C-alpha positions as a Markdown table, in Angstrom:
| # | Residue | x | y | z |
|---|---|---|---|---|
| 1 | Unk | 98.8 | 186.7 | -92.5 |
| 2 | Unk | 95.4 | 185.3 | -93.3 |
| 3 | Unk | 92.2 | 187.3 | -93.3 |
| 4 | Unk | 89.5 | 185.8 | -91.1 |
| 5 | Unk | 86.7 | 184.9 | -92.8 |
| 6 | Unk | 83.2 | 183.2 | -91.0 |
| 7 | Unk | 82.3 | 182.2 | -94.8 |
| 8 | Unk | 82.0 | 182.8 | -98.3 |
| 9 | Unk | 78.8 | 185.3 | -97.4 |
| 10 | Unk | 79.3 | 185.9 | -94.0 |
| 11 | Unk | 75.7 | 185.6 | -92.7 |
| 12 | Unk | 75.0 | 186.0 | -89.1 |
| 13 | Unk | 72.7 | 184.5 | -86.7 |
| 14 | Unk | 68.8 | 185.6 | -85.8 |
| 15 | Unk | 67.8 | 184.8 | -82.4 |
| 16 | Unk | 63.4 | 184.5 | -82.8 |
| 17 | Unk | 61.0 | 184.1 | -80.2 |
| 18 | Unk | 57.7 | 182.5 | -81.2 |
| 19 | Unk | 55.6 | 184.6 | -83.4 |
| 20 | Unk | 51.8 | 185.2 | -84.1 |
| 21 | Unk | 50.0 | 183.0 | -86.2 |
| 22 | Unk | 48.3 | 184.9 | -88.8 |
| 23 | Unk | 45.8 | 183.9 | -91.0 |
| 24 | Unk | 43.9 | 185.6 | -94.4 |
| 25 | Unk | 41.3 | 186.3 | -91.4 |
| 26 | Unk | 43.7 | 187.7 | -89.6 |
| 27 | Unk | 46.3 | 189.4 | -91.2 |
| 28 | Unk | 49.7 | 189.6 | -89.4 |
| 29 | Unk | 50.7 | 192.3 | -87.2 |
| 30 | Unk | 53.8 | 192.8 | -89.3 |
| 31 | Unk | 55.3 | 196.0 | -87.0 |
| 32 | Unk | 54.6 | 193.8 | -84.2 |
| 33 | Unk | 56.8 | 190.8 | -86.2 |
| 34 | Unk | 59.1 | 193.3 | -86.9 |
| 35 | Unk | 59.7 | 194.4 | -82.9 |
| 36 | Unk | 59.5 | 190.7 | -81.6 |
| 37 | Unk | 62.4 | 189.5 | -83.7 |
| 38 | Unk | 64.4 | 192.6 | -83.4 |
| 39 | Unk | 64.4 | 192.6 | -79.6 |
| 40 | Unk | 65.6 | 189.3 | -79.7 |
| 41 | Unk | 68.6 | 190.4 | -81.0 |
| 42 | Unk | 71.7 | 190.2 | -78.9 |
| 43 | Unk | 73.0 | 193.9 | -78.5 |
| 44 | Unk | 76.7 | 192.8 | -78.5 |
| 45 | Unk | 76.7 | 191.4 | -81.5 |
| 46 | Unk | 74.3 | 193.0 | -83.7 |
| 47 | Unk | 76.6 | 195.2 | -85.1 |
| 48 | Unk | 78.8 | 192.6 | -86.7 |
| 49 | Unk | 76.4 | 190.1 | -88.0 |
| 50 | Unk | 74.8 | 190.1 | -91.6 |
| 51 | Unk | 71.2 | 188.7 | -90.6 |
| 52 | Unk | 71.0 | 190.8 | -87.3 |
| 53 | Unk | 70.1 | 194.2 | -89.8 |
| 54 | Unk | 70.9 | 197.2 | -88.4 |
| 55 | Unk | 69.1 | 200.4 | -89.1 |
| 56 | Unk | 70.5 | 203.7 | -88.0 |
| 57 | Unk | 69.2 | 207.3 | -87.5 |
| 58 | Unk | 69.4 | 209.0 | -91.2 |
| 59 | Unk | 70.7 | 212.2 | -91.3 |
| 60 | Unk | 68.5 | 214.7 | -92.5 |
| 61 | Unk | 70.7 | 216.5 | -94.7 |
| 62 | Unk | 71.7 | 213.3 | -97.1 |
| 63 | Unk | 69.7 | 212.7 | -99.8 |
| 64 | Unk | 66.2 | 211.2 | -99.6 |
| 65 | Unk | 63.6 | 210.6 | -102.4 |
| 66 | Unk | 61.8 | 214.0 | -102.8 |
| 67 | Unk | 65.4 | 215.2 | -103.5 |
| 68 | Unk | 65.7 | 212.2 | -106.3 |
| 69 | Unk | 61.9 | 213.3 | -107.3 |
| 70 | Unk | 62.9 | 216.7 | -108.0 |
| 71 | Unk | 66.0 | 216.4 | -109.9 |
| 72 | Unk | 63.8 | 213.6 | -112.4 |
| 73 | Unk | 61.2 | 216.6 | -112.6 |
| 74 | Unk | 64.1 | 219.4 | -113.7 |
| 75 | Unk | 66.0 | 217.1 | -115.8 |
| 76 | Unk | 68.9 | 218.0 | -113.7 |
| 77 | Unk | 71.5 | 215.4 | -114.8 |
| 78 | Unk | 74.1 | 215.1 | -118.2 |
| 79 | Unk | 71.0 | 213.6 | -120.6 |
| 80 | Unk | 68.4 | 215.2 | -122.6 |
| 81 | Unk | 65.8 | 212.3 | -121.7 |
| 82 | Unk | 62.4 | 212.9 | -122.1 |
| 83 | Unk | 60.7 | 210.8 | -119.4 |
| 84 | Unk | 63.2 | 210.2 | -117.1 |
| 85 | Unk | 62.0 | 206.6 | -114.7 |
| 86 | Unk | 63.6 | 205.5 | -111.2 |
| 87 | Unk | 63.7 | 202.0 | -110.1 |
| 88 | Unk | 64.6 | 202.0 | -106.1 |
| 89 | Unk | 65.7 | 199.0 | -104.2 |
| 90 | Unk | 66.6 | 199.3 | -100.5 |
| 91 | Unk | 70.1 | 199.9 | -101.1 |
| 92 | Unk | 70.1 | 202.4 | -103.6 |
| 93 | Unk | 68.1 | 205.0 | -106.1 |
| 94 | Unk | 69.0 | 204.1 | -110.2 |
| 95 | Unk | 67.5 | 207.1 | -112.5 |
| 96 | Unk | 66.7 | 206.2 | -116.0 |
| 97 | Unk | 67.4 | 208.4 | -119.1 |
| 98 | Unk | 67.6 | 207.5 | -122.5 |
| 99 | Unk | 70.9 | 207.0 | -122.2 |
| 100 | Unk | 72.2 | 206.5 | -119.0 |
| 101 | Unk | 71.3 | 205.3 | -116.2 |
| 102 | Unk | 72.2 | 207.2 | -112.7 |
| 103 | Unk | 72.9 | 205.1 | -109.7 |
| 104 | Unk | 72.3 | 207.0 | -106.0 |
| 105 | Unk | 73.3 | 205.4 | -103.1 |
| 106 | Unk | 71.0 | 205.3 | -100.1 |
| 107 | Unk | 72.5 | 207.1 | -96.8 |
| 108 | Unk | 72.2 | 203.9 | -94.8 |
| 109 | Unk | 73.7 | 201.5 | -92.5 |
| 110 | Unk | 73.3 | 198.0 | -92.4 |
| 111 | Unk | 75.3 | 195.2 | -90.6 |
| 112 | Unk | 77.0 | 194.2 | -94.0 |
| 113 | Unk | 77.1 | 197.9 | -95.8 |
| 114 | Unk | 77.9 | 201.4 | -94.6 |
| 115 | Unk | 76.7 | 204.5 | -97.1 |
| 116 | Unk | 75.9 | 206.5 | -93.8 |
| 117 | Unk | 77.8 | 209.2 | -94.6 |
| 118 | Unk | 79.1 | 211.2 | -97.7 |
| 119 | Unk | 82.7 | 210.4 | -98.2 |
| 120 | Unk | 81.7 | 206.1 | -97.5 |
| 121 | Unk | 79.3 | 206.7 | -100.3 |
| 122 | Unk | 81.9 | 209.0 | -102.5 |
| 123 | Unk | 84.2 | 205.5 | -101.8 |
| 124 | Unk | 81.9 | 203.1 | -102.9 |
| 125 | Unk | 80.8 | 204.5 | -105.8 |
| 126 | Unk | 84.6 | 204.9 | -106.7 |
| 127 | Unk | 84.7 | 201.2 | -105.7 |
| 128 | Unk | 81.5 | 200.0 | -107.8 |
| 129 | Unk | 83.3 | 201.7 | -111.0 |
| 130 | Unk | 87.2 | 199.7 | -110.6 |
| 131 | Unk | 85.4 | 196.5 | -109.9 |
| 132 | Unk | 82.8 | 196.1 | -112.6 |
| 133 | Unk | 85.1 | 197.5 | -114.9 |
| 134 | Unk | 86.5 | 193.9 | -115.2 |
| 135 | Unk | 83.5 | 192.5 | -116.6 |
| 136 | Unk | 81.1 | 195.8 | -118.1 |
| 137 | Unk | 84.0 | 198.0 | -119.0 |
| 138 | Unk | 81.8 | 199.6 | -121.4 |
| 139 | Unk | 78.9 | 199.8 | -118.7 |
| 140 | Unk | 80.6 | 202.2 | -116.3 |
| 141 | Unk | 81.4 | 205.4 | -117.1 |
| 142 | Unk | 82.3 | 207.8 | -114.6 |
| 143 | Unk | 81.2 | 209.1 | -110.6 |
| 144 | Unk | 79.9 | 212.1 | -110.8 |
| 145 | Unk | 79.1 | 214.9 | -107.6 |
| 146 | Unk | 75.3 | 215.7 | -107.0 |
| 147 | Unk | 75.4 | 219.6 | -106.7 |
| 148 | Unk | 72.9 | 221.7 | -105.1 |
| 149 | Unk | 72.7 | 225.7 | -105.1 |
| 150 | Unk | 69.9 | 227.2 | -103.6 |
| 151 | Unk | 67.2 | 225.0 | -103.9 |
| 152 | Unk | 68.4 | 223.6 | -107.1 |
| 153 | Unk | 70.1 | 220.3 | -107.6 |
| 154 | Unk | 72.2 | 218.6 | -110.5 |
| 155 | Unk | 74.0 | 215.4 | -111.4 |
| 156 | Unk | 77.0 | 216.6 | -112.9 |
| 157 | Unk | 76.5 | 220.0 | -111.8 |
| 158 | Unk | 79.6 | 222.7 | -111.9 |
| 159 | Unk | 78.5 | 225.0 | -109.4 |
| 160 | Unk | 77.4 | 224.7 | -105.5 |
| 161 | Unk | 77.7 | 222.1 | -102.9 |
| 162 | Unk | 78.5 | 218.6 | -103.3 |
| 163 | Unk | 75.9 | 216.7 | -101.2 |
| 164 | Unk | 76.1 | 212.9 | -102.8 |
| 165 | Unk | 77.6 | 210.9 | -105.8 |
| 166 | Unk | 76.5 | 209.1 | -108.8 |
| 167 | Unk | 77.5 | 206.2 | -110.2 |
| 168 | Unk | 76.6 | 207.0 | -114.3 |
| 169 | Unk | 76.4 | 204.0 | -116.5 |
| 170 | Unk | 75.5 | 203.2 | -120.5 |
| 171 | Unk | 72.1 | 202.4 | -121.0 |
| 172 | Unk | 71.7 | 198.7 | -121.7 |
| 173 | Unk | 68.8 | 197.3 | -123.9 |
| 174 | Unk | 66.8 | 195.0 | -121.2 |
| 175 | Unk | 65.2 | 192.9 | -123.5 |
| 176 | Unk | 69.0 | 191.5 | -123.5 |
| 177 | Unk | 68.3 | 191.4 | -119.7 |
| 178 | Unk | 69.1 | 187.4 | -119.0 |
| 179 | Unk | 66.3 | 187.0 | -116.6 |
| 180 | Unk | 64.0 | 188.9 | -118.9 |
| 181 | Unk | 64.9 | 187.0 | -121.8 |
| 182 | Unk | 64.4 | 183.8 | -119.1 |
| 183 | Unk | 60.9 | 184.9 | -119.2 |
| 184 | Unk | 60.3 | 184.4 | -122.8 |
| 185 | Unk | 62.2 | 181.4 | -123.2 |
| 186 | Unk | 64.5 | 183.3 | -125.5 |
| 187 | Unk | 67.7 | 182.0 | -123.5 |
| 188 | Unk | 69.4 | 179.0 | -125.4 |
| 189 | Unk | 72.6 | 176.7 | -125.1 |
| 190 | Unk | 75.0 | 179.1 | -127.0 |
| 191 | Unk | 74.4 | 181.9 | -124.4 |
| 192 | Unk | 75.1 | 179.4 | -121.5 |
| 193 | Unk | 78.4 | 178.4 | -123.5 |
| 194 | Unk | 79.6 | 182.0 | -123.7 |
| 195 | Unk | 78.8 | 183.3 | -120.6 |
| 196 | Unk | 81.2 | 180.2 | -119.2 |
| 197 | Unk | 83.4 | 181.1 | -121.1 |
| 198 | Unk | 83.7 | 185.0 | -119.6 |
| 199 | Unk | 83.5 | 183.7 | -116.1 |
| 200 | Unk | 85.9 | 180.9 | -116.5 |
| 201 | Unk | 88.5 | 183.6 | -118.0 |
| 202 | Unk | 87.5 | 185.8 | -115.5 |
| 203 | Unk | 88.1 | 183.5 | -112.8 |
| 204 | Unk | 91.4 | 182.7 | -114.3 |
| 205 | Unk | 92.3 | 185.9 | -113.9 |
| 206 | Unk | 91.7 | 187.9 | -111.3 |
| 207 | Unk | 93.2 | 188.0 | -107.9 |
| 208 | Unk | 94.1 | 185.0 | -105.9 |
| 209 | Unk | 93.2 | 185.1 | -102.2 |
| 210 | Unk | 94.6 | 183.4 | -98.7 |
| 211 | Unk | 91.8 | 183.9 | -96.2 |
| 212 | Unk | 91.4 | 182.3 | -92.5 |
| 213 | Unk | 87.8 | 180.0 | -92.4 |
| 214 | Unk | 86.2 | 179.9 | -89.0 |
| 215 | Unk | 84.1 | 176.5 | -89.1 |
| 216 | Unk | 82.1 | 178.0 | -86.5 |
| 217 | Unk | 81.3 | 181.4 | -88.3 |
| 218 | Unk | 80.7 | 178.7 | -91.4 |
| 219 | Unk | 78.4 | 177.0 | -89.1 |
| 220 | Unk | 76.5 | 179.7 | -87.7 |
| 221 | Unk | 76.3 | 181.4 | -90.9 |
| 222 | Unk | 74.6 | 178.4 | -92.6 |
| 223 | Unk | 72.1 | 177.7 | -89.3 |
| 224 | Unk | 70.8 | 181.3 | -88.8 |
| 225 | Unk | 67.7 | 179.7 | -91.1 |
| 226 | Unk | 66.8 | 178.3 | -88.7 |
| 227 | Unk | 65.6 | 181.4 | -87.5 |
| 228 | Unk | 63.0 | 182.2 | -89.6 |
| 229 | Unk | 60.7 | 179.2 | -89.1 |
| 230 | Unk | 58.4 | 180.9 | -86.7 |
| 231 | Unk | 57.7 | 183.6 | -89.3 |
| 232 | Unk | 57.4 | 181.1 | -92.1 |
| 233 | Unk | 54.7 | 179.0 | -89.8 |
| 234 | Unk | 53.0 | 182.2 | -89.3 |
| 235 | Unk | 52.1 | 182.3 | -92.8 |
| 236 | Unk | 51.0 | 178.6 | -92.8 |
| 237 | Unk | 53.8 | 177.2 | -94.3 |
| 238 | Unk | 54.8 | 174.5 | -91.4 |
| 239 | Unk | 55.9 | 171.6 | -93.5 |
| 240 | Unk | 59.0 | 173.9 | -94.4 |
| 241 | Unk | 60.8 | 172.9 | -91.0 |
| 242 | Unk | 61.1 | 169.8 | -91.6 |
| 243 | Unk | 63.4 | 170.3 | -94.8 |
| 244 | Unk | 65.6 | 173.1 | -93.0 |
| 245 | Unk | 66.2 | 170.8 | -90.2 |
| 246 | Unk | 67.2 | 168.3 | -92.9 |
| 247 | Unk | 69.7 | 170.6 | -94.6 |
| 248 | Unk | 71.1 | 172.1 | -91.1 |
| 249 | Unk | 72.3 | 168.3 | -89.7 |
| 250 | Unk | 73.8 | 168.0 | -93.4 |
| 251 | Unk | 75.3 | 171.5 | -93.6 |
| 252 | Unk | 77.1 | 170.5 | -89.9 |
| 253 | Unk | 78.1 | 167.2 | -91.0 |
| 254 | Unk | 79.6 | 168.1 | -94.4 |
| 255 | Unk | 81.3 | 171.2 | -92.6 |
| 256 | Unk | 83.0 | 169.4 | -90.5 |
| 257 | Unk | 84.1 | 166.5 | -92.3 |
| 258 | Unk | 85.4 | 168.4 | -95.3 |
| 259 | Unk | 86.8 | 171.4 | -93.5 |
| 260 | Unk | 90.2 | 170.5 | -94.9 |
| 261 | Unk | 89.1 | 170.3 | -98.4 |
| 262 | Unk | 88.1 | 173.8 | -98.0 |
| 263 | Unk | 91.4 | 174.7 | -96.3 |
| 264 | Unk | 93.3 | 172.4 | -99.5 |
| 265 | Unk | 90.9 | 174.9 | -102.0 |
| 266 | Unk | 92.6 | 178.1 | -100.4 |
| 267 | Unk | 95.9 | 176.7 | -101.0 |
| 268 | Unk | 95.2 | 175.4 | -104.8 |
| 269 | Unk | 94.2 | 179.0 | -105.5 |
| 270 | Unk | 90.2 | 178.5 | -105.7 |
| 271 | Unk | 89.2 | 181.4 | -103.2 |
| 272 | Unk | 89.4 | 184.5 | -105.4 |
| 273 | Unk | 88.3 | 188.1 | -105.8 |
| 274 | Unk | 84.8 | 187.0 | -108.0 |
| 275 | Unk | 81.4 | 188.8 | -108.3 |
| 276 | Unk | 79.1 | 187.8 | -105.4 |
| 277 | Unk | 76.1 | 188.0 | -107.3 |
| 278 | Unk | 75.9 | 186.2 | -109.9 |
| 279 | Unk | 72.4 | 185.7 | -111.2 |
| 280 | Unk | 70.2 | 186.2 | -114.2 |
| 281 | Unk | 69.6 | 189.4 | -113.4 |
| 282 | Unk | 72.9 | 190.7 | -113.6 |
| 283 | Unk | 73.4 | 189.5 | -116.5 |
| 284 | Unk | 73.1 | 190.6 | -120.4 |
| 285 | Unk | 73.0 | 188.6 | -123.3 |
| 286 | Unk | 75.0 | 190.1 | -125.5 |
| 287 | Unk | 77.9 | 188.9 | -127.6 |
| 288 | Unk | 80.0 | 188.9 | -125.5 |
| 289 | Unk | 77.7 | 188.1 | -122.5 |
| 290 | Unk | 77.8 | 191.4 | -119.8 |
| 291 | Unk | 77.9 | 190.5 | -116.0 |
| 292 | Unk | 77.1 | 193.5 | -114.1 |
| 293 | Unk | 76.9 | 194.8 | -110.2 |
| 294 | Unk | 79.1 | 192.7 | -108.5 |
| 295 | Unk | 79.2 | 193.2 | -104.7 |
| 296 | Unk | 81.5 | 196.3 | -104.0 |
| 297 | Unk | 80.3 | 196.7 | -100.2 |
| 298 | Unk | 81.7 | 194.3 | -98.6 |
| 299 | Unk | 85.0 | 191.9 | -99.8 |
| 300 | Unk | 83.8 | 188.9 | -97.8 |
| 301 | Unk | 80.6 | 188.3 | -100.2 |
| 302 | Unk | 82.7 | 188.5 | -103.4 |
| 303 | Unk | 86.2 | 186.9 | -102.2 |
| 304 | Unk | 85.2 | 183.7 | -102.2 |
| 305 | Unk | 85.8 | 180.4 | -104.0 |
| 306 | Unk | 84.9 | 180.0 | -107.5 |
| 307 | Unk | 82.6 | 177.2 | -107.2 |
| 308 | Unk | 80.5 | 179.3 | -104.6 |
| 309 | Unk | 79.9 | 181.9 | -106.8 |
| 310 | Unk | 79.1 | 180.0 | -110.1 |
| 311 | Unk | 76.8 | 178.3 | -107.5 |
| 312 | Unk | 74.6 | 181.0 | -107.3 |
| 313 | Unk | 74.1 | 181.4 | -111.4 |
| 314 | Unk | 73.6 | 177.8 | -110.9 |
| 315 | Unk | 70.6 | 177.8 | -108.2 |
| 316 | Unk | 68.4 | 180.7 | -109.4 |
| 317 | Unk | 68.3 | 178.4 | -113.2 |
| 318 | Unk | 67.5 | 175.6 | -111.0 |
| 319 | Unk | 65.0 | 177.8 | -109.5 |
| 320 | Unk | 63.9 | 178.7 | -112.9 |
| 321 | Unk | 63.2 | 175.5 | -113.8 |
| 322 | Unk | 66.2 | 175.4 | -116.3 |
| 323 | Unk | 68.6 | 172.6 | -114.7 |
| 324 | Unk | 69.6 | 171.5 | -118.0 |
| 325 | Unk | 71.3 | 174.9 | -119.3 |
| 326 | Unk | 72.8 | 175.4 | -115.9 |
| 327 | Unk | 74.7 | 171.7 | -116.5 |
| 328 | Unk | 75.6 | 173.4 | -120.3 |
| 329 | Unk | 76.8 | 176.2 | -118.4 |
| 330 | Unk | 78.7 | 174.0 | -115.5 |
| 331 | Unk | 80.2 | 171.3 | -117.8 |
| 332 | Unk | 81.4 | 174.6 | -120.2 |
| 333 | Unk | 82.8 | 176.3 | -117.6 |
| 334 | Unk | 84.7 | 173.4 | -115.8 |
| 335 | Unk | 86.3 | 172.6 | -119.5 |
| 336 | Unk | 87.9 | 175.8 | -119.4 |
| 337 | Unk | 88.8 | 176.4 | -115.7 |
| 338 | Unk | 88.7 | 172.8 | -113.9 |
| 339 | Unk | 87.6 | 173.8 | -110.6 |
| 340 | Unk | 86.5 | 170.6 | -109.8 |
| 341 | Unk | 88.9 | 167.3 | -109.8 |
| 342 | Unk | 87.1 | 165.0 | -106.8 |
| 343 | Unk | 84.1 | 163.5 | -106.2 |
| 344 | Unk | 84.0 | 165.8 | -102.8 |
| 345 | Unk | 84.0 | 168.5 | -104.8 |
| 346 | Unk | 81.4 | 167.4 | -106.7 |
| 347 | Unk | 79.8 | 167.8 | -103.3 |
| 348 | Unk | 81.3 | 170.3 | -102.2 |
| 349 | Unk | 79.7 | 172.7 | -105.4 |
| 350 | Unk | 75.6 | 170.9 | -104.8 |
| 351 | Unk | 76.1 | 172.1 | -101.0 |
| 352 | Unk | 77.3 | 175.6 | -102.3 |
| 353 | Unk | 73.9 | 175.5 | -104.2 |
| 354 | Unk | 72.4 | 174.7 | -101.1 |
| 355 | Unk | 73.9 | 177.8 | -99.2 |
| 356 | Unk | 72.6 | 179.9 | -101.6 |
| 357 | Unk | 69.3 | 178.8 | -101.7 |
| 358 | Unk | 69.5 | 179.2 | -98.0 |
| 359 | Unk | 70.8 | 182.8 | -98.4 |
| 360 | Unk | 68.1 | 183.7 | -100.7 |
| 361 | Unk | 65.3 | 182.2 | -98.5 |
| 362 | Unk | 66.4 | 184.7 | -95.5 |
| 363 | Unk | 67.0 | 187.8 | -98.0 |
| 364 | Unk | 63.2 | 187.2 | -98.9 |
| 365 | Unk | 62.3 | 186.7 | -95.0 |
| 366 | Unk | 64.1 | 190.0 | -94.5 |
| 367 | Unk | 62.4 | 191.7 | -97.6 |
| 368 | Unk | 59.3 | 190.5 | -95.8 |
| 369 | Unk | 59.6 | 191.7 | -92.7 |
| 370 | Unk | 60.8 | 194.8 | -93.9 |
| 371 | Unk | 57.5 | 195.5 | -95.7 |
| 372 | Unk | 54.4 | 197.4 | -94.2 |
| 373 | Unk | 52.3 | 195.2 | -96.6 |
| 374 | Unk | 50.9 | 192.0 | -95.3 |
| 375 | Unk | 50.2 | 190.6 | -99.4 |
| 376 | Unk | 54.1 | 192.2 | -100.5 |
| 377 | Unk | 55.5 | 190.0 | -96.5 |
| 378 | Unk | 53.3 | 187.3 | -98.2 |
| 379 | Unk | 54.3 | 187.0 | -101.5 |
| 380 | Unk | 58.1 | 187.1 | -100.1 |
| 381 | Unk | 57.2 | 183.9 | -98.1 |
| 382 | Unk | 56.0 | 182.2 | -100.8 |
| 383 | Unk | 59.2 | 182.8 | -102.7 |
| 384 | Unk | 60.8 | 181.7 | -99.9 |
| 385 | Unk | 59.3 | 178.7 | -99.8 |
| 386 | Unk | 60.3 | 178.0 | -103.5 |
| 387 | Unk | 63.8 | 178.2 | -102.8 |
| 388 | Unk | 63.4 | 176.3 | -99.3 |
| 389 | Unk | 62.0 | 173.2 | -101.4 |
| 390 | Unk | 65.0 | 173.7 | -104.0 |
| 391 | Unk | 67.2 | 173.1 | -100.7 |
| 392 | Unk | 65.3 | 169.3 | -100.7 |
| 393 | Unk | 66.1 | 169.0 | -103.9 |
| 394 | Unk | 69.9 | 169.6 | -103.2 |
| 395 | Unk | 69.6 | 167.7 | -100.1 |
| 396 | Unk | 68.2 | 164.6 | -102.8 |
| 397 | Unk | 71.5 | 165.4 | -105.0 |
| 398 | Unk | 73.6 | 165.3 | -102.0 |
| 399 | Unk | 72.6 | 161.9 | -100.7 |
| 400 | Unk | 72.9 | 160.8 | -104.0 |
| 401 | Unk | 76.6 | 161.8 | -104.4 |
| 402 | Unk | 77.2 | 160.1 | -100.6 |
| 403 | Unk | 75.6 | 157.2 | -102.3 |
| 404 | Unk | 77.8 | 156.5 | -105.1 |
| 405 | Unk | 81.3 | 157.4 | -102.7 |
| 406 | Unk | 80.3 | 154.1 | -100.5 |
């Protein structure tokens, strides 16, 4: 039997009610932004939808970042480093040494990833380790328990109790970074060539899936961008709604006229067990190229079709302003694993780019609204006005493709 899927990424739908205009004068009342929108969210539903975020009670007794803070200060991990650094996203806690690095899941809940409690995050660090061994093998090393006795606490530690897990990895040189290097306009054609060539083989080989699709969940997950117009006009950028409305009447339309070519891809063997994150910056250039932290939290935002998830290497060197290595990249990797053999495929992959400039305009809106600073929430709407006027671009390439079908 089939596995029901709403999409390749699953997002769910905001419901918004009309925000406050701010102005520089006036500088939004973010926790009142942040209270208007989430009470607008049905109840029923909230738990099972990827944009309605859910935020549960933390319990006191998981780790938190004094805790992280204190184990950089004693040193308390497998490394003699000398000025250990953390980098902390809202997911997780990664501790730098000279050579390791020490990844620290968050005790969190969100409606597309559960680390509440200790044995979920004991699992997904397990998890995080069997799946990026296919592509960083050398990269992942081991889980290992966070020990504390007394007061004191370890990575690694032999005595006490275990209260978390770490994922420990190698050390990688980020000036090999691919987005870094993107920066410096170090990245050339040959790097584009090989890194097809690992995700074509890749993609050749890993596991073959037979999901359900839901056009409705496919529809729903592609309109919920809707819902952040009002916070987007809040920061003066108005002209934006124009273009989503644009790309939503396309995204229905395309959905429902090639529903059976996504059905036919299934069948063919296209939907597989990929990354789900595929972007510059989990990437490194080395020979041969490393693709790192694929999505282990959820299957539904890495089992999807190929083309969906080369779509999103694709988009952020669009966004990047580097459309001709992501056509090196494309034409390389088709050579070697033809995932496209129709001219609605060729559409088919421009509206995957489109998706996932949409996805990456809410995960910015949800950045945003998740900040206390009005200049970090303003800066994330900018960006997300970037990748909103990439979606016209994709909606130019689009009508384009329709043109030369008729």
């Amino acid at each position: 039997m089939r596995k029901t899927y709403g999409s390749a990424s699953n997002t769910g739908a905001l419901t918004a009610r009309p925000i406050t205009k701010c102005t520089k004068k006036s500088k939004p009342p973010l926790s009142r932004l942040i209270s208007t929108i989430s009470a607008s969210i049905p109840a029923s539903s909230a738990r099972k939808r990827w944009w309605k975020f859910i935020w549960t009670k933390r319990n006191q007794r998981n780790m938190n970042i004094q805790q992280i803070q204190q184990i950089m200060r004693d040193k308390a991990f497998p490394d003699d480093a000398f000025a250990p650094r953390l980098i902390e996203t809202h997911i997780s806690w990664l501790i730098l040494t000279d050579r390791y690095a020490f990844k620290i899941k968050k005790p969190q809940r969100f409606s597309f990833l559960d680390f509440s409690t200790l044995s979920l995050r004991r699992y997904y660090c397990r998890r995080e380790l069997l799946l990026n061994a296919r592509l960083a093998p050398d990269m992942y090393i081991r889980v290992l328990p966070v020990m504390q006795e007394g007061e004191q606490l370890s990575i690694g530690g032999k005595t006490g109790q275990v209260v978390d897990y770490a994922l420990q990895m190698k050390r990688m040189d980020t000036r090999r970074q691919m987005d870094q290097m993107m920066e410096r306009g170090e990245v050339q054609e040959q790097h584009l060539l090989a890194l097809a060539e690992v995700l074509a083989d890749f993609h050749a080989n890993t596991r073959v899936l037979n999901p359900v699709l839901s056009l409705k969940n496919m529809r729903r997950d592609f309109n919920d961008i809707r819902q952040i117009i009002p916070f987007l006009q809040s920061f003066g950028q108005k002209s934006l709604k124009s273009i989503i409305e644009r790309a939503l009447s396309l995204s229905d339309q395309f959905l429902s006229e090639h529903f059976d070519l996504l059905e036919r891809r299934i069948d063919e063997g296209f939907v597989r067990d990929g990354h789900g994150d595929l972007h510059t910056g989990n990437i490194f250039l080395y020979a041969p190229p490393v693709v790192f932290d694929c999505v282990e939290f959820n299957d539904e935002l890495r089992q999807i079709d190929v083309l969906n998830d080369i779509a999103y290497l694709c988009m952020d060197l669009d966004a990047q302003g580097h459309s001709e290595l992501a056509s090196v990249f494309l034409q390389h990797y088709l050579s070697k694993f033809p995932a496209i053999g129709s001219h609605a495929e060729h559409q088919l992959f421009v509206y995957y780019k489109l998706y996932r400039a949409n996805v990456r305009a809410k995960v910015l809106m949800l950045r945003a609204m998740g900040t206390g600073s009005y200049e970090e929430a303003n800066a994330c709407a900018m960006q997300a006005g970037k990748y909103i006027h990439l979606m016209q671009e994709y909606l130019e390439q689009f009508n384009h493709l329709h043109l030369v079908s008729l």
